[in-house]
Short mmCIF file of C-alpha atoms and ligand atoms in Angstrom, two decimals:
data_model
loop_
_atom_site.label_atom_id
_atom_site.label_comp_id
_atom_site.label_asym_id
_atom_site.label_seq_id
_atom_site.Cartn_x
_atom_site.Cartn_y
_atom_site.Cartn_z
CA MET A 1 -62.86 12.12 -198.53
CA MET A 2 -64.62 10.19 -195.62
CA THR A 3 -66.76 12.44 -193.44
CA HIS A 4 -68.91 11.22 -190.37
CA ARG A 5 -70.32 14.59 -189.84
CA PRO A 6 -74.22 14.91 -190.80
CA LYS A 7 -74.73 16.61 -194.27
CA VAL A 8 -77.40 18.95 -194.57
CA SER A 9 -78.15 21.00 -197.78
CA ILE A 10 -79.51 23.96 -198.39
CA ILE A 11 -81.50 24.41 -201.80
CA GLY A 12 -81.84 28.30 -202.42
CA ALA A 13 -78.66 30.35 -201.41
CA GLY A 14 -80.29 33.53 -201.32
CA MET A 15 -80.77 35.90 -198.09
CA VAL A 16 -82.49 33.42 -195.73
CA GLY A 17 -80.22 30.33 -197.69
CA HIS A 18 -77.06 31.73 -196.52
CA THR A 19 -77.59 33.10 -193.20
CA THR A 20 -79.13 29.86 -192.68
CA ALA A 21 -75.77 28.28 -193.63
CA HIS A 22 -73.99 31.08 -191.80
CA TRP A 23 -75.95 29.90 -188.07
CA LEU A 24 -75.12 26.04 -188.76
CA ALA A 25 -71.40 26.68 -189.79
CA ALA A 26 -70.98 29.02 -187.02
CA GLU A 27 -71.90 26.04 -184.54
CA GLU A 28 -70.25 23.15 -186.31
CA VAL A 29 -73.81 22.02 -187.05
CA ALA A 30 -72.76 19.65 -190.00
CA ASP A 31 -71.19 19.15 -193.28
CA LEU A 32 -73.10 21.83 -196.03
CA VAL A 33 -73.99 21.76 -199.40
CA LEU A 34 -75.32 25.34 -200.70
CA VAL A 35 -77.24 24.91 -204.47
CA ASP A 36 -79.12 27.35 -206.38
CA ILE A 37 -79.69 27.95 -209.75
CA VAL A 38 -77.28 31.30 -210.16
CA GLU A 39 -74.65 30.31 -211.85
CA LYS A 40 -71.38 30.29 -209.31
CA MET A 41 -72.74 31.93 -206.84
CA PRO A 42 -73.83 29.40 -204.15
CA MET A 43 -69.67 28.11 -205.06
CA GLY A 44 -68.96 31.66 -204.19
CA LYS A 45 -70.68 31.77 -200.72
CA ALA A 46 -69.42 28.51 -199.40
CA LEU A 47 -65.99 29.39 -200.27
CA ASP A 48 -66.72 32.60 -198.64
CA LEU A 49 -68.03 30.65 -195.27
CA THR A 50 -64.86 28.07 -195.55
CA GLN A 51 -62.54 31.46 -195.24
CA ALA A 52 -64.30 32.35 -191.97
CA ALA A 53 -64.09 29.24 -190.55
CA PRO A 54 -60.21 29.08 -188.97
CA ILE A 55 -61.32 32.31 -187.40
CA ARG A 56 -64.50 30.38 -185.70
CA GLY A 57 -62.52 27.08 -185.26
CA VAL A 58 -65.34 25.04 -186.72
CA ASP A 59 -64.64 22.23 -189.04
CA VAL A 60 -67.31 21.89 -191.42
CA ARG A 61 -66.79 21.19 -195.10
CA ILE A 62 -68.95 23.90 -197.25
CA THR A 63 -69.32 23.09 -200.62
CA GLY A 64 -71.52 25.26 -203.32
CA SER A 65 -73.41 23.66 -206.78
CA ASN A 66 -75.34 24.65 -209.20
CA GLY A 67 -76.61 20.81 -209.17
CA TYR A 68 -77.89 18.23 -206.70
CA ASP A 69 -75.01 15.22 -207.19
CA GLU A 70 -73.45 17.32 -204.18
CA THR A 71 -76.54 16.99 -201.89
CA ALA A 72 -76.83 12.93 -202.52
CA GLY A 73 -77.38 11.40 -199.07
CA SER A 74 -78.28 14.32 -196.79
CA ASP A 75 -79.49 13.82 -193.55
CA VAL A 76 -81.49 16.94 -193.88
CA VAL A 77 -82.51 18.98 -196.72
CA VAL A 78 -83.60 22.58 -196.33
CA ILE A 79 -85.90 24.08 -199.11
CA ILE A 80 -85.84 27.97 -199.54
CA ALA A 81 -85.85 28.15 -203.05
CA GLY A 82 -88.59 30.70 -204.77
CA VAL A 83 -89.54 34.31 -204.44
CA ALA A 84 -89.61 36.36 -201.08
CA ARG A 85 -92.08 39.08 -200.56
CA LYS A 86 -91.46 43.29 -201.23
CA PRO A 87 -93.35 45.53 -199.35
CA GLY A 88 -96.84 45.34 -198.89
CA MET A 89 -97.19 41.97 -200.67
CA THR A 90 -98.66 38.72 -198.43
CA ARG A 91 -97.00 35.77 -198.38
CA GLU A 92 -100.19 34.18 -200.06
CA GLN A 93 -99.43 35.83 -202.95
CA LEU A 94 -96.14 34.15 -203.92
CA LEU A 95 -98.20 30.64 -204.10
CA ASP A 96 -98.31 29.68 -208.16
CA THR A 97 -94.30 30.73 -208.83
CA ASN A 98 -93.19 29.15 -205.70
CA ALA A 99 -95.29 25.64 -206.50
CA GLY A 100 -93.69 25.49 -209.50
CA ILE A 101 -90.23 25.98 -208.28
CA VAL A 102 -90.50 23.77 -205.02
CA ARG A 103 -92.19 21.10 -207.47
CA GLY A 104 -89.03 20.63 -209.35
CA VAL A 105 -86.61 20.61 -206.44
CA VAL A 106 -88.43 18.45 -204.20
CA GLU A 107 -88.10 15.99 -207.27
CA GLN A 108 -84.67 16.40 -207.38
CA VAL A 109 -84.19 16.40 -203.47
CA THR A 110 -85.96 12.97 -203.33
CA ARG A 111 -84.03 11.01 -205.88
CA HIS A 112 -80.53 12.13 -204.54
CA SER A 113 -81.06 12.14 -200.71
CA PRO A 114 -84.19 9.61 -200.02
CA ASN A 115 -83.71 9.04 -196.45
CA ALA A 116 -83.45 12.98 -195.63
CA CYS A 117 -85.89 15.12 -193.23
CA LEU A 118 -87.39 18.14 -195.71
CA ILE A 119 -87.28 21.24 -193.77
CA VAL A 120 -89.81 23.53 -195.98
CA VAL A 121 -88.97 27.20 -195.91
CA THR A 122 -90.59 28.55 -198.90
CA ASN A 123 -93.92 30.74 -198.91
CA PRO A 124 -96.79 30.95 -198.52
CA LEU A 125 -95.09 28.21 -196.14
CA ASP A 126 -98.10 25.59 -195.04
CA ALA A 127 -99.04 25.55 -198.91
CA MET A 128 -95.46 24.49 -199.73
CA THR A 129 -95.44 22.03 -197.09
CA TYR A 130 -98.44 20.20 -198.19
CA LEU A 131 -96.72 20.42 -201.71
CA THR A 132 -93.42 19.00 -200.41
CA TYR A 133 -95.21 16.13 -198.56
CA LYS A 134 -97.71 15.50 -201.64
CA VAL A 135 -94.72 15.44 -204.02
CA SER A 136 -91.95 13.93 -202.00
CA GLY A 137 -94.06 10.52 -200.79
CA PHE A 138 -92.23 10.77 -197.92
CA PRO A 139 -94.03 9.58 -194.21
CA ARG A 140 -95.29 12.79 -192.80
CA GLN A 141 -92.53 12.45 -190.30
CA ARG A 142 -90.16 13.69 -192.44
CA VAL A 143 -91.53 16.23 -194.08
CA ILE A 144 -91.52 19.31 -191.40
CA GLY A 145 -92.16 23.02 -192.11
CA GLU A 146 -90.79 25.97 -190.68
CA SER A 147 -93.21 28.12 -189.80
CA GLY A 148 -93.73 28.49 -185.85
CA ALA A 149 -89.78 28.32 -184.66
CA LEU A 150 -89.82 31.78 -186.09
CA ASP A 151 -92.94 33.34 -185.42
CA SER A 152 -92.26 31.70 -181.69
CA THR A 153 -88.96 33.55 -181.51
CA ARG A 154 -90.69 36.79 -182.71
CA PHE A 155 -93.33 36.87 -180.19
CA ARG A 156 -90.18 36.06 -177.20
CA ALA A 157 -87.99 38.60 -178.56
CA PHE A 158 -91.16 41.50 -178.02
CA ILE A 159 -91.90 39.76 -174.69
CA ALA A 160 -88.28 40.46 -173.67
CA LEU A 161 -88.44 44.05 -174.46
CA GLU A 162 -91.91 44.27 -172.98
CA VAL A 163 -91.19 42.60 -169.13
CA GLY A 164 -87.17 44.05 -169.82
CA VAL A 165 -85.69 40.48 -168.75
CA SER A 166 -83.64 38.34 -170.19
CA VAL A 167 -84.92 36.61 -173.96
CA GLU A 168 -83.28 33.20 -172.02
CA ASP A 169 -86.00 33.08 -169.87
CA THR A 170 -88.97 34.19 -172.48
CA HIS A 171 -91.29 31.16 -173.31
CA GLY A 172 -93.93 31.48 -175.84
CA MET A 173 -95.32 29.74 -179.04
CA VAL A 174 -97.21 30.48 -182.12
CA ILE A 175 -99.29 27.80 -183.76
CA GLY A 176 -101.78 27.64 -186.90
CA ALA A 177 -100.91 29.16 -190.50
CA HIS A 178 -97.91 31.27 -190.98
CA THR A 179 -99.69 34.04 -192.45
CA ASP A 180 -100.13 37.67 -190.55
CA LYS A 181 -103.59 37.39 -190.24
CA ASP A 182 -104.19 34.12 -189.03
CA MET A 183 -100.85 33.07 -187.17
CA VAL A 184 -102.26 31.99 -184.00
CA PRO A 185 -100.00 33.47 -180.83
CA LEU A 186 -100.88 31.92 -177.32
CA PRO A 187 -99.91 34.24 -174.39
CA ARG A 188 -101.96 31.80 -172.04
CA PHE A 189 -99.11 29.61 -172.40
CA ALA A 190 -96.54 31.98 -172.30
CA HIS A 191 -94.02 32.54 -169.07
CA VAL A 192 -91.01 34.18 -168.03
CA GLY A 193 -88.82 31.62 -166.12
CA GLY A 194 -92.40 29.87 -165.08
CA VAL A 195 -94.28 33.26 -164.29
CA PRO A 196 -97.36 33.35 -166.57
CA LEU A 197 -96.95 36.43 -168.38
CA ALA A 198 -100.44 37.26 -167.47
CA TYR A 199 -98.97 37.92 -163.78
CA LEU A 200 -96.22 40.49 -165.61
CA LEU A 201 -98.13 42.43 -168.03
CA PRO A 202 -101.63 44.16 -168.32
CA PRO A 203 -104.06 42.57 -170.97
CA ASP A 204 -103.58 45.34 -173.38
CA ARG A 205 -99.69 45.27 -173.37
CA ILE A 206 -100.07 41.31 -174.09
CA ASP A 207 -102.58 42.09 -177.27
CA ALA A 208 -99.54 44.70 -178.24
CA ILE A 209 -97.15 41.95 -178.05
CA VAL A 210 -99.28 39.73 -179.87
CA ALA A 211 -100.10 42.53 -182.52
CA ARG A 212 -96.58 42.89 -183.08
CA THR A 213 -95.54 39.18 -183.39
CA ARG A 214 -98.26 38.81 -186.21
CA ARG A 215 -96.73 41.98 -188.38
CA GLY A 216 -93.39 40.37 -187.31
CA GLY A 217 -92.21 39.71 -190.78
CA ALA A 218 -94.42 42.58 -192.68
CA GLU A 219 -92.85 45.49 -190.16
CA ILE A 220 -89.34 44.03 -191.09
CA THR A 221 -90.47 43.96 -195.06
CA GLU A 222 -91.69 47.77 -195.12
CA LEU A 223 -88.23 48.98 -193.06
CA MET A 224 -85.85 47.60 -195.71
CA GLY A 225 -87.93 46.86 -198.11
CA ALA A 226 -86.92 42.93 -198.36
CA SER A 227 -87.93 39.85 -196.48
CA ALA A 228 -86.14 39.53 -193.48
CA PHE A 229 -83.27 36.64 -193.12
CA PHE A 230 -81.42 36.74 -189.72
CA ALA A 231 -84.25 35.24 -187.62
CA PRO A 232 -86.04 33.08 -190.18
CA GLY A 233 -81.75 31.58 -190.39
CA ALA A 234 -81.76 31.31 -186.95
CA ALA A 235 -85.39 29.32 -186.89
CA ILE A 236 -84.39 27.07 -189.50
CA ALA A 237 -80.80 26.19 -187.87
CA GLN A 238 -82.28 26.03 -184.64
CA MET A 239 -84.94 22.84 -186.29
CA VAL A 240 -82.07 21.22 -187.99
CA GLU A 241 -79.61 20.99 -184.83
CA ALA A 242 -82.76 19.39 -183.19
CA ILE A 243 -82.93 16.89 -186.06
CA VAL A 244 -79.28 15.79 -186.28
CA ARG A 245 -78.28 16.42 -182.92
CA ASP A 246 -81.07 14.08 -181.59
CA LYS A 247 -81.99 16.89 -179.53
CA LYS A 248 -85.95 16.42 -178.81
CA ARG A 249 -86.67 20.56 -179.02
CA LEU A 250 -90.23 21.02 -178.28
CA ILE A 251 -90.69 23.38 -181.47
CA PRO A 252 -94.24 24.67 -183.56
CA CYS A 253 -93.62 23.32 -186.94
CA SER A 254 -95.92 23.34 -189.55
CA VAL A 255 -97.31 19.11 -190.19
CA PHE A 256 -99.33 17.11 -192.25
CA LEU A 257 -102.34 16.80 -189.28
CA ASP A 258 -104.09 13.27 -189.62
CA GLY A 259 -106.84 13.69 -187.07
CA GLU A 260 -104.63 15.56 -184.46
CA TYR A 261 -106.30 18.82 -183.37
CA GLY A 262 -109.55 17.30 -184.82
CA GLU A 263 -108.11 17.93 -188.48
CA ARG A 264 -107.22 15.76 -191.14
CA GLY A 265 -105.80 16.48 -194.65
CA VAL A 266 -103.82 19.83 -193.82
CA CYS A 267 -100.21 21.00 -193.12
CA ILE A 268 -100.51 23.70 -190.45
CA GLY A 269 -98.02 24.83 -187.17
CA VAL A 270 -98.74 22.76 -184.08
CA PRO A 271 -96.33 21.82 -181.06
CA VAL A 272 -93.89 18.91 -181.79
CA LEU A 273 -90.96 17.22 -180.76
CA LEU A 274 -87.56 17.25 -183.40
CA GLY A 275 -85.36 14.45 -183.12
CA ARG A 276 -83.39 12.20 -185.54
CA GLY A 277 -86.39 10.83 -187.18
CA GLY A 278 -87.83 14.66 -187.51
CA VAL A 279 -91.41 14.83 -186.10
CA GLU A 280 -91.36 12.54 -183.23
CA ARG A 281 -94.15 13.31 -181.76
CA ILE A 282 -96.98 16.11 -182.03
CA ILE A 283 -98.42 17.29 -178.70
CA GLU A 284 -101.79 18.50 -178.13
CA VAL A 285 -102.58 20.98 -176.10
CA PRO A 286 -105.75 21.95 -174.59
CA LEU A 287 -106.71 25.36 -176.49
CA ASN A 288 -109.74 27.19 -175.17
CA GLU A 289 -112.82 28.33 -176.91
CA PRO A 290 -111.06 31.46 -178.21
CA GLU A 291 -108.01 30.02 -178.91
CA ARG A 292 -109.98 26.72 -180.54
CA ALA A 293 -111.93 29.20 -182.85
CA ALA A 294 -108.54 31.07 -183.97
CA PHE A 295 -107.03 28.10 -184.97
CA LYS A 296 -109.96 26.59 -186.99
CA ALA A 297 -110.09 29.76 -188.84
CA SER A 298 -106.52 29.39 -189.20
CA VAL A 299 -107.27 25.86 -190.65
CA ALA A 300 -109.59 27.17 -193.30
CA ALA A 301 -107.55 30.06 -194.38
CA VAL A 302 -104.66 26.97 -194.96
CA ARG A 303 -107.19 25.15 -196.74
CA GLU A 304 -107.99 27.81 -199.11
CA GLN A 305 -104.56 28.21 -200.42
CA LEU A 306 -104.08 24.06 -201.17
CA GLY A 307 -107.33 24.64 -202.83
CA ALA A 308 -105.54 27.08 -205.66
CA LEU A 309 -102.78 24.40 -205.53
CA LYS A 310 -102.57 22.57 -208.81
CA LEU A 311 -101.61 18.74 -207.63
N1 NAD B 401 -91.59 30.12 -193.48
C1 NAD B 401 -90.13 31.25 -192.81
O1 NAD B 401 -90.37 31.50 -191.87
C2 NAD B 401 -89.82 31.94 -194.16
C3 NAD B 401 -88.88 33.07 -193.40
C4 NAD B 401 -88.25 33.93 -194.78
C5 NAD B 401 -88.37 33.58 -196.22
N2 NAD B 401 -89.19 32.55 -196.13
C6 NAD B 401 -89.30 32.33 -197.67
O2 NAD B 401 -88.48 31.73 -197.95
C7 NAD B 401 -88.48 31.70 -199.47
C8 NAD B 401 -86.35 32.64 -199.87
O3 NAD B 401 -86.44 33.58 -199.08
P1 NAD B 401 -85.32 34.60 -199.77
O4 NAD B 401 -85.85 35.74 -198.94
O5 NAD B 401 -84.04 33.89 -199.08
O6 NAD B 401 -85.19 35.02 -201.13
P2 NAD B 401 -83.75 35.24 -201.92
O7 NAD B 401 -84.32 35.58 -203.61
O8 NAD B 401 -82.59 35.97 -201.14
O9 NAD B 401 -83.50 33.76 -202.20
C9 NAD B 401 -83.80 32.64 -202.86
C10 NAD B 401 -82.78 31.84 -203.72
O10 NAD B 401 -83.73 30.85 -204.16
C11 NAD B 401 -82.85 30.50 -205.78
N3 NAD B 401 -83.76 29.76 -206.68
C12 NAD B 401 -84.70 30.14 -206.99
N4 NAD B 401 -85.49 28.96 -207.95
C13 NAD B 401 -84.76 28.16 -207.38
C14 NAD B 401 -84.48 26.74 -208.21
N5 NAD B 401 -85.76 26.22 -208.70
N6 NAD B 401 -83.29 25.81 -207.37
C15 NAD B 401 -82.83 26.50 -206.87
N7 NAD B 401 -82.94 27.80 -206.20
C16 NAD B 401 -83.63 28.61 -206.83
C17 NAD B 401 -82.79 32.20 -205.80
O11 NAD B 401 -81.66 31.99 -207.42
C18 NAD B 401 -82.63 32.92 -205.16
O12 NAD B 401 -81.07 32.94 -204.37
C19 NAD B 401 -89.06 32.85 -200.10
O13 NAD B 401 -90.13 32.09 -200.28
C20 NAD B 401 -89.31 33.38 -198.70
O14 NAD B 401 -90.87 34.23 -198.74
C21 NAD B 401 -89.74 31.88 -195.14
#
């Protein structure tokens, strides 16, 4: 069948994978291919979504597979294969297991879709993005880690709850490593409809929002005994849509730095413009002293993870 719709493959059709497919299908963003090693499961999930399409009125083709042939020529490939953390675990504890899985996936993906943008989701996120960049040999513009999109929507949700205002009017970004301890929410840049957050909330309430944002994922894991998927899926779908629709969205993502923010040879979250070419621009915002110190500590934490990667 001839199709002119964009093609997006999702490798790892677990909780985050199928939720991402759900958001993307609902918005009619692209034809989708779900891949997983669990026999037949991605075919079942693809069929389930296909059966929902008439109700939603969305014309997207959704395929499931246990192999990579169906992914050939994808515009975007989302890498979510791996194990997720359990209550009490940190994302960093997943490094060894997930590095082996991601390496194997990247080797397949690059062979079948040499021109794709790769969105990396598997944790520990910044190390897996770095690994993907190295193993794929793709230009850094096309290897993008999903971290800040999720951490920032959590930050915005908590601002909306605290101020009592529409989520639509909340803006805020989180940069740095995708870890509870080392992510860097930037409340100084946050605003509600153009009004700086500091005019709307006292410092202790802003501090509480920052603390809750850091533990945004951990709080959910403790509540339901498993890792989050609705917000992660929405965050990934936002990035996919920005790329396939060439929207030039400004979203913090983990990218390989080559001198930006005074750092080189590390993948970490910074604000970028996402469009058809992937990362079309890295935005350098002037950080004040405490923000710069927090970002530096975050880079050091990621470098420690990279040291444990066997490349
Ligand atoms: N970056 C983020 O913001 C973010 C957010 C949420 C989850 N995550 C991470 O995403 C990953 C997946 O989380 P989840 O909750 O969907 O877990 P999950 O266990 O529900 O799904 C993972 C899926 O990957 C599959 N898989 C394992 N090895 C594979 C391989 N070699 N090829 C293809 N598929 C393979 C598994 O069979 C499983 O279906 C975890 O590492 C998690 O920590 C990252």
